[in-house]
Coordinates of C-alpha atoms and ligand atoms in Angstrom, one line a residue:
M1 CA 6.4 -30.3 -9.7
I2 CA 7.2 -26.7 -9.3
E3 CA 10.9 -25.8 -9.8
I4 CA 11.8 -22.3 -8.5
D5 CA 15.2 -21.6 -10.0
A6 CA 17.3 -18.7 -8.7
I7 CA 14.3 -16.4 -8.7
T8 CA 14.8 -12.7 -7.8
K9 CA 12.4 -9.8 -7.7
R10 CA 13.6 -6.3 -7.4
Y11 CA 11.7 -3.1 -6.9
D12 CA 13.7 0.0 -7.5
G13 CA 16.9 -2.0 -7.4
I14 CA 16.1 -3.6 -4.0
A15 CA 15.7 -7.4 -4.0
V16 CA 12.5 -8.3 -2.1
V17 CA 12.9 -11.9 -3.2
D18 CA 16.6 -12.7 -3.5
N19 CA 17.9 -15.6 -5.5
V20 CA 15.5 -18.2 -4.1
S21 CA 15.6 -21.8 -5.4
M22 CA 13.4 -24.6 -4.2
V23 CA 11.6 -27.7 -5.6
I24 CA 8.0 -28.3 -4.6
E25 CA 6.9 -31.9 -5.1
P26 CA 3.5 -32.7 -6.6
R27 CA 0.6 -33.4 -4.2
T28 CA 2.3 -31.9 -1.2
V29 CA 1.6 -28.9 1.0
T30 CA 4.4 -26.4 1.2
V31 CA 3.9 -23.6 3.8
V32 CA 5.9 -20.4 3.5
V33 CA 6.5 -18.5 6.8
G34 CA 8.6 -15.6 7.8
T35 CA 8.4 -12.0 9.1
S36 CA 6.2 -9.4 7.6
G37 CA 7.8 -8.0 4.4
S38 CA 10.2 -10.9 4.0
G39 CA 8.9 -11.6 0.5
K40 CA 6.4 -14.5 1.0
T41 CA 3.5 -13.0 -1.1
T42 CA 5.9 -11.9 -3.8
L43 CA 7.4 -15.3 -4.0
I44 CA 4.1 -17.2 -4.5
R45 CA 2.7 -14.6 -6.9
M46 CA 5.7 -15.2 -9.2
I47 CA 4.5 -18.8 -9.5
N48 CA 1.3 -17.7 -11.3
R49 CA 2.9 -14.6 -12.7
L50 CA 0.8 -12.1 -10.9
V51 CA 4.3 -10.7 -10.3
E52 CA 6.9 -11.0 -13.0
A53 CA 10.3 -12.1 -11.8
T54 CA 13.3 -9.9 -12.4
E55 CA 15.7 -12.8 -12.8
G56 CA 15.5 -16.6 -12.7
A57 CA 12.8 -19.0 -13.8
I58 CA 9.9 -21.0 -12.5
R59 CA 9.0 -24.3 -14.2
L60 CA 5.7 -26.1 -13.8
D61 CA 6.2 -29.8 -14.7
G62 CA 9.3 -28.8 -16.6
E63 CA 7.6 -25.9 -18.5
D64 CA 8.8 -22.3 -18.0
N65 CA 5.8 -20.4 -16.7
R66 CA 6.6 -17.5 -19.0
S67 CA 5.8 -19.7 -22.0
I68 CA 2.3 -20.6 -20.6
P69 CA -0.6 -18.3 -21.7
G70 CA -2.4 -16.4 -19.0
Y71 CA -5.7 -18.3 -19.3
E72 CA -3.9 -21.6 -19.0
L73 CA -1.9 -20.5 -15.9
R74 CA -5.2 -19.5 -14.3
R75 CA -6.7 -22.9 -15.1
R76 CA -3.8 -24.8 -13.7
I77 CA -3.2 -22.6 -10.7
G78 CA -5.9 -21.7 -8.3
Y79 CA -5.4 -18.6 -6.1
A80 CA -7.1 -18.0 -2.7
I81 CA -6.4 -15.0 -0.6
Q82 CA -7.4 -13.7 2.9
G83 CA -10.8 -12.1 2.9
H84 CA -11.7 -14.5 0.0
G85 CA -12.2 -11.7 -2.6
L86 CA -15.7 -12.9 -3.7
F87 CA -17.6 -10.8 -6.2
P88 CA -20.4 -9.2 -4.0
H89 CA -23.0 -8.9 -6.8
R90 CA -22.7 -12.5 -8.0
T91 CA -24.3 -15.5 -6.2
V92 CA -22.2 -18.2 -4.5
A93 CA -22.8 -20.5 -7.5
Q94 CA -21.8 -17.7 -10.0
N95 CA -18.7 -17.0 -8.0
I96 CA -17.6 -20.6 -8.1
A97 CA -18.4 -20.8 -11.8
T98 CA -16.1 -17.8 -12.7
V99 CA -13.1 -19.6 -14.1
P100 CA -15.1 -22.5 -15.7
G101 CA -17.1 -19.6 -17.4
L102 CA -13.9 -18.1 -18.7
L103 CA -12.8 -21.5 -20.0
G104 CA -16.1 -22.0 -21.9
W105 CA -17.3 -25.1 -20.0
T106 CA -20.8 -26.2 -20.8
K107 CA -23.5 -25.3 -18.3
A108 CA -24.0 -28.9 -17.3
R109 CA -20.4 -29.4 -16.5
T110 CA -20.1 -26.2 -14.6
D111 CA -23.3 -26.9 -12.6
A112 CA -22.0 -30.3 -11.7
K113 CA -18.7 -28.9 -10.5
V114 CA -20.4 -26.2 -8.4
E115 CA -22.6 -28.8 -6.8
E116 CA -19.7 -31.1 -6.1
L117 CA -17.6 -28.4 -4.5
L118 CA -20.4 -27.0 -2.4
T119 CA -21.2 -30.5 -1.1
L120 CA -17.5 -31.1 -0.4
F121 CA -17.3 -27.9 1.6
Q122 CA -20.5 -28.8 3.5
L123 CA -22.6 -26.0 2.0
E124 CA -25.9 -27.5 0.8
P125 CA -26.0 -26.5 -2.9
R126 CA -29.7 -25.6 -3.1
T127 CA -29.5 -23.4 0.0
F128 CA -26.2 -21.7 -0.5
G129 CA -25.8 -21.7 -4.4
P130 CA -28.3 -18.9 -4.9
R131 CA -27.2 -16.7 -2.0
Y132 CA -25.0 -13.6 -2.2
P133 CA -21.7 -13.4 -0.3
H134 CA -23.1 -11.0 2.3
E135 CA -25.7 -13.6 3.2
L136 CA -22.9 -16.0 4.4
S137 CA -20.9 -16.1 7.6
G138 CA -17.1 -15.3 7.4
G139 CA -16.2 -18.9 7.5
Q140 CA -18.7 -19.8 4.8
Q141 CA -17.4 -17.0 2.6
Q142 CA -13.9 -18.4 3.1
R143 CA -15.0 -21.8 2.0
V144 CA -16.6 -20.4 -1.1
G145 CA -13.4 -18.6 -1.8
V146 CA -11.4 -21.8 -1.7
A147 CA -14.1 -23.7 -3.7
R148 CA -13.9 -21.0 -6.4
A149 CA -10.1 -21.4 -6.5
L150 CA -10.6 -25.1 -7.0
A151 CA -13.4 -24.9 -9.6
A152 CA -11.2 -25.4 -12.7
E153 CA -9.5 -28.4 -11.1
P154 CA -6.1 -26.8 -10.8
N155 CA -3.1 -28.9 -10.2
V156 CA -1.7 -26.2 -8.0
L157 CA -3.4 -24.0 -5.4
L158 CA -1.7 -20.9 -4.1
M159 CA -3.1 -19.6 -0.8
D160 CA -2.1 -16.3 0.8
E161 CA -3.1 -16.2 4.5
P162 CA -6.4 -17.9 3.6
F163 CA -7.6 -18.4 7.1
G164 CA -6.1 -15.2 8.6
A165 CA -9.5 -13.6 9.3
L166 CA -11.2 -16.6 10.8
D167 CA -11.8 -17.1 14.5
P168 CA -9.9 -20.1 16.0
I169 CA -12.7 -22.6 16.0
I170 CA -13.7 -22.0 12.4
R171 CA -10.1 -21.8 11.4
A172 CA -9.4 -25.2 12.8
K173 CA -12.3 -26.5 10.8
A174 CA -11.1 -24.8 7.6
Q175 CA -7.7 -26.3 8.1
E176 CA -9.1 -29.8 8.5
D177 CA -11.3 -29.3 5.4
L178 CA -8.3 -28.1 3.4
L179 CA -6.3 -31.2 4.2
A180 CA -9.3 -33.5 3.3
I181 CA -9.7 -31.6 0.0
Q182 CA -6.0 -31.7 -0.8
K183 CA -6.1 -35.5 -0.5
H184 CA -9.4 -35.7 -2.5
F185 CA -8.0 -33.7 -5.5
A186 CA -4.3 -34.5 -5.0
T187 CA -3.6 -30.8 -5.3
T188 CA -0.2 -29.3 -4.8
I189 CA -0.7 -26.5 -2.3
V190 CA 1.6 -23.6 -1.5
L191 CA 0.3 -21.6 1.4
V192 CA 1.6 -18.4 3.1
T193 CA 0.8 -18.0 6.8
H194 CA 2.0 -16.0 9.9
D195 CA 0.7 -18.8 12.2
M196 CA 3.4 -21.3 13.1
N197 CA 0.8 -23.7 14.5
E198 CA -1.0 -23.7 11.2
A199 CA 2.3 -24.2 9.4
F200 CA 3.1 -27.3 11.5
L201 CA -0.4 -28.7 11.1
L202 CA -0.6 -28.4 7.3
A203 CA 3.0 -28.6 6.0
D204 CA 4.8 -31.5 4.3
K205 CA 7.6 -28.9 4.0
I206 CA 8.1 -25.5 5.5
A207 CA 10.1 -22.7 3.8
V208 CA 11.3 -20.0 6.2
M209 CA 11.9 -16.6 4.6
D210 CA 14.0 -13.8 6.0
K211 CA 14.8 -10.6 4.1
G212 CA 13.9 -12.0 0.7
R213 CA 15.9 -15.3 1.2
V214 CA 14.7 -18.8 2.0
V215 CA 16.9 -19.6 5.0
Q216 CA 15.6 -23.1 5.6
Y217 CA 13.3 -25.4 3.6
G218 CA 12.5 -28.8 4.9
P219 CA 9.9 -31.0 6.7
P220 CA 8.6 -29.6 10.0
A221 CA 10.5 -32.1 12.1
E222 CA 13.8 -31.0 10.5
L223 CA 13.1 -27.4 11.4
V224 CA 12.5 -28.4 15.1
R225 CA 15.5 -30.8 15.3
A226 CA 18.0 -28.7 13.5
P227 CA 17.0 -25.0 13.0
A228 CA 19.4 -23.6 10.4
T229 CA 19.6 -20.1 11.8
P230 CA 18.9 -18.3 15.1
F231 CA 16.0 -16.7 13.2
V232 CA 14.4 -20.1 12.5
E233 CA 14.9 -21.0 16.1
T234 CA 13.1 -17.9 17.3
L235 CA 10.3 -18.4 14.8
I236 CA 9.7 -22.0 16.0
G237 CA 9.7 -20.7 19.6
D238 CA 12.3 -22.3 21.9
A239 CA 9.8 -23.0 24.6
E240 CA 7.4 -24.7 22.2
R241 CA 9.8 -27.1 20.6
P242 CA 8.7 -30.1 22.6
F243 CA 5.1 -29.5 21.7
R244 CA 5.9 -28.9 18.1
L245 CA 7.6 -32.3 18.0
L246 CA 4.5 -33.9 19.5
S247 CA 2.2 -32.0 17.2
I248 CA 3.7 -33.6 14.0
A249 CA 3.8 -37.2 15.3
K250 CA 0.8 -39.5 15.5
A251 CA -0.5 -41.2 18.6
G252 CA -0.3 -44.6 16.7
A253 CA 3.5 -44.2 16.3
A254 CA 3.8 -44.1 20.1
A255 CA 1.5 -47.1 20.7
E256 CA 2.9 -50.1 22.6
P257 CA 1.3 -53.4 23.6
G258 CA -0.8 -53.3 26.7
E259 CA -4.1 -52.1 28.0
A260 CA -5.4 -48.9 29.5
E261 CA -8.6 -47.7 31.0
G262 CA -11.0 -45.0 29.8
E263 CA -11.7 -43.1 26.6
P264 CA -9.4 -44.2 23.8
I265 CA -7.5 -42.0 21.4
R266 CA -7.4 -42.7 17.6
E267 CA -4.1 -43.6 16.0
D268 CA -4.2 -40.6 13.6
R269 CA -4.6 -38.0 16.4
S270 CA -1.3 -36.2 17.3
Q271 CA 0.9 -37.1 20.2
Q272 CA 0.2 -33.6 21.5
E273 CA -3.5 -34.4 21.7
A274 CA -2.6 -37.7 23.5
L275 CA -0.5 -35.7 26.0
A276 CA -3.4 -33.3 26.6
D277 CA -5.8 -36.2 27.1
L278 CA -3.4 -37.8 29.5
I279 CA -3.0 -34.7 31.6
W280 CA -6.6 -33.6 31.4
S281 CA -8.0 -37.0 32.5
G282 CA -5.3 -37.7 35.0
R283 CA -4.4 -41.1 33.5
D284 CA -0.9 -42.4 32.9
A285 CA -1.9 -44.4 29.8
L286 CA -4.6 -44.2 27.1
P287 CA -6.0 -47.0 24.9
V288 CA -5.1 -46.4 21.2
I289 CA -7.6 -47.5 18.5
S290 CA -7.3 -47.7 14.7
R291 CA -9.4 -45.5 12.4
S292 CA -11.9 -48.3 12.3
G293 CA -12.0 -48.6 16.1
A294 CA -9.8 -51.7 16.5
P295 CA -7.6 -51.8 19.6
M296 CA -3.9 -51.1 19.0
G297 CA -2.5 -51.1 22.5
R298 CA -1.8 -48.1 24.6
V299 CA 0.2 -44.9 24.8
T300 CA 1.8 -44.0 28.1
L301 CA 2.7 -40.6 29.6
D302 CA 6.3 -41.8 29.9
A303 CA 6.5 -42.7 26.2
I304 CA 5.1 -39.3 25.2
L305 CA 7.4 -37.4 27.5
K306 CA 10.4 -39.2 26.1
R307 CA 9.4 -38.3 22.6
A308 CA 9.1 -34.6 23.6
A309 CA 12.7 -34.5 25.0
R310 CA 15.5 -32.7 23.2
P311 CA 16.6 -34.8 20.2
R312 CA 20.1 -36.2 20.6
Ligands
LIG401 N1 4.6 -3.4 -6.0 C1 5.6 -3.2 -5.2 N2 6.4 -2.1 -5.3 C2 7.4 -1.9 -4.4 N3 7.7 -2.7 -3.3 C3 6.9 -3.7 -3.1 C4 5.8 -4.0 -4.0 N4 5.2 -5.2 -3.6 C5 5.9 -5.5 -2.5 N5 6.9 -4.7 -2.2 C6 7.8 -4.8 -1.1 O1 8.4 -6.0 -1.1 C7 8.6 -6.5 0.2 C8 8.0 -7.9 0.3 O2 6.6 -7.8 0.3 P1 5.7 -9.1 0.4 O3 4.3 -8.7 0.3 O4 6.2 -10.2 -0.5 O5 6.1 -9.6 1.9 P2 5.3 -10.6 2.8 O6 6.4 -11.5 3.4 O7 4.3 -11.3 2.1 O8 4.7 -9.7 3.9 P3 3.4 -9.8 4.8 O9 3.6 -11.0 5.7 O10 3.4 -8.5 5.6 O11 2.3 -9.9 3.9 C9 8.0 -5.5 1.2 O12 9.0 -4.7 1.7 C10 7.1 -4.7 0.3 O13 7.0 -3.4 0.7

C-alpha cells in the first residue's frame, strides 16, 4: 500500500503539488490525469524520491520512504517513462539486466529473468536479447523499457506517459500487455497519462489533478456519475459520458437469457464494443459467450442503450 500523506512540493515558494493525500491499494492500477503542469510527474516522482517533498510523507507498506535506502527504493519501485530511456550502447538483454546487476544477482538468475520478461513481452529472447535499441521498432523499444522497469520484480511500477509516443494500434497492444503483466506479477501501478481513454481502460482508480491539487480520486464510474468539479466534467468530456460508462462495463454484465444470430461477443469485452458490434452488423442482439466459449445468453441494443443513459 502507498500512503501519500499531505504531500507538498514547492519550487521557489510556489506549490506545484499542494497538500495531496491519497491511499493507493496494493495490486491496483491508479491513473493520474490532469492538465499540463498540474503536478502529475512531480507527484509520482516523490514516491520513489526522484523528487524530494517539501512537506508531508509517503509511506510504502507503512514505512516512510525517506528511511528506505536508494538502492532498496529502486528495487522496490520500477520506473518507466515516455521514450523508454534505454541505454543505446547496451543490448536489449543488458538493458533489462541493469537493476539486477546493481543488486548483485547471479548471472544465472539474471539470465533467467531476462528470458522470462522477453518471452512475456513477446520478444523472442534469442532474436531480441542481443540486439541494440536502435535495431528495434518504437513499440518494441517501449516494451523493453517496461521489461527493464520490471526486472528486479518491483512491488510498485511508476509509469510516466509510457505509451505517449506510440501509434494507436501499437498503443492498444501495449495497454493490453500491461494489464496482463500487472495481473501476472500483481504489481501496484501508478501511471500518468494525458489520454482519458487510456485512463478509463487501465484504471482501478483515477486521480484528477488541477493546479497541484487532487480534485477527485475514485473509480472511473464514480468520475462519470458524479464529477466533483466542472474541471473533472470537462476532462471526462460531456458528450462522451455515455461511452465512458459503456467502456468500463463488461458485455457479460448486460447479458440476459435468450438467443441471437451471428458472431458472438465474449463476456469480458466492454459494453462499448458490444454497442459497436450491434451497430456495425445491423443486429438488435448479439450472442454472449464465456471466456471458454460457452453460451451465456444475449445482449440487446435496448439493454445497452439503457445502460448508457444518464444515471439517476
Ligand atoms: N525542477 C523544477 N524547478 C522548478 N519548477 C519545476 C521543476 N519541475 C517542475 N516544475 C514546475 O512544476 C509544475 C508541475 O510540473 P509537472 O512536471 O509535475 O507537471 P505535469 O502535470 O506532469 O505536466 P505535463 O503533463 O506537462 O508533463 C510545472 O509548472 C513545472 O514547470
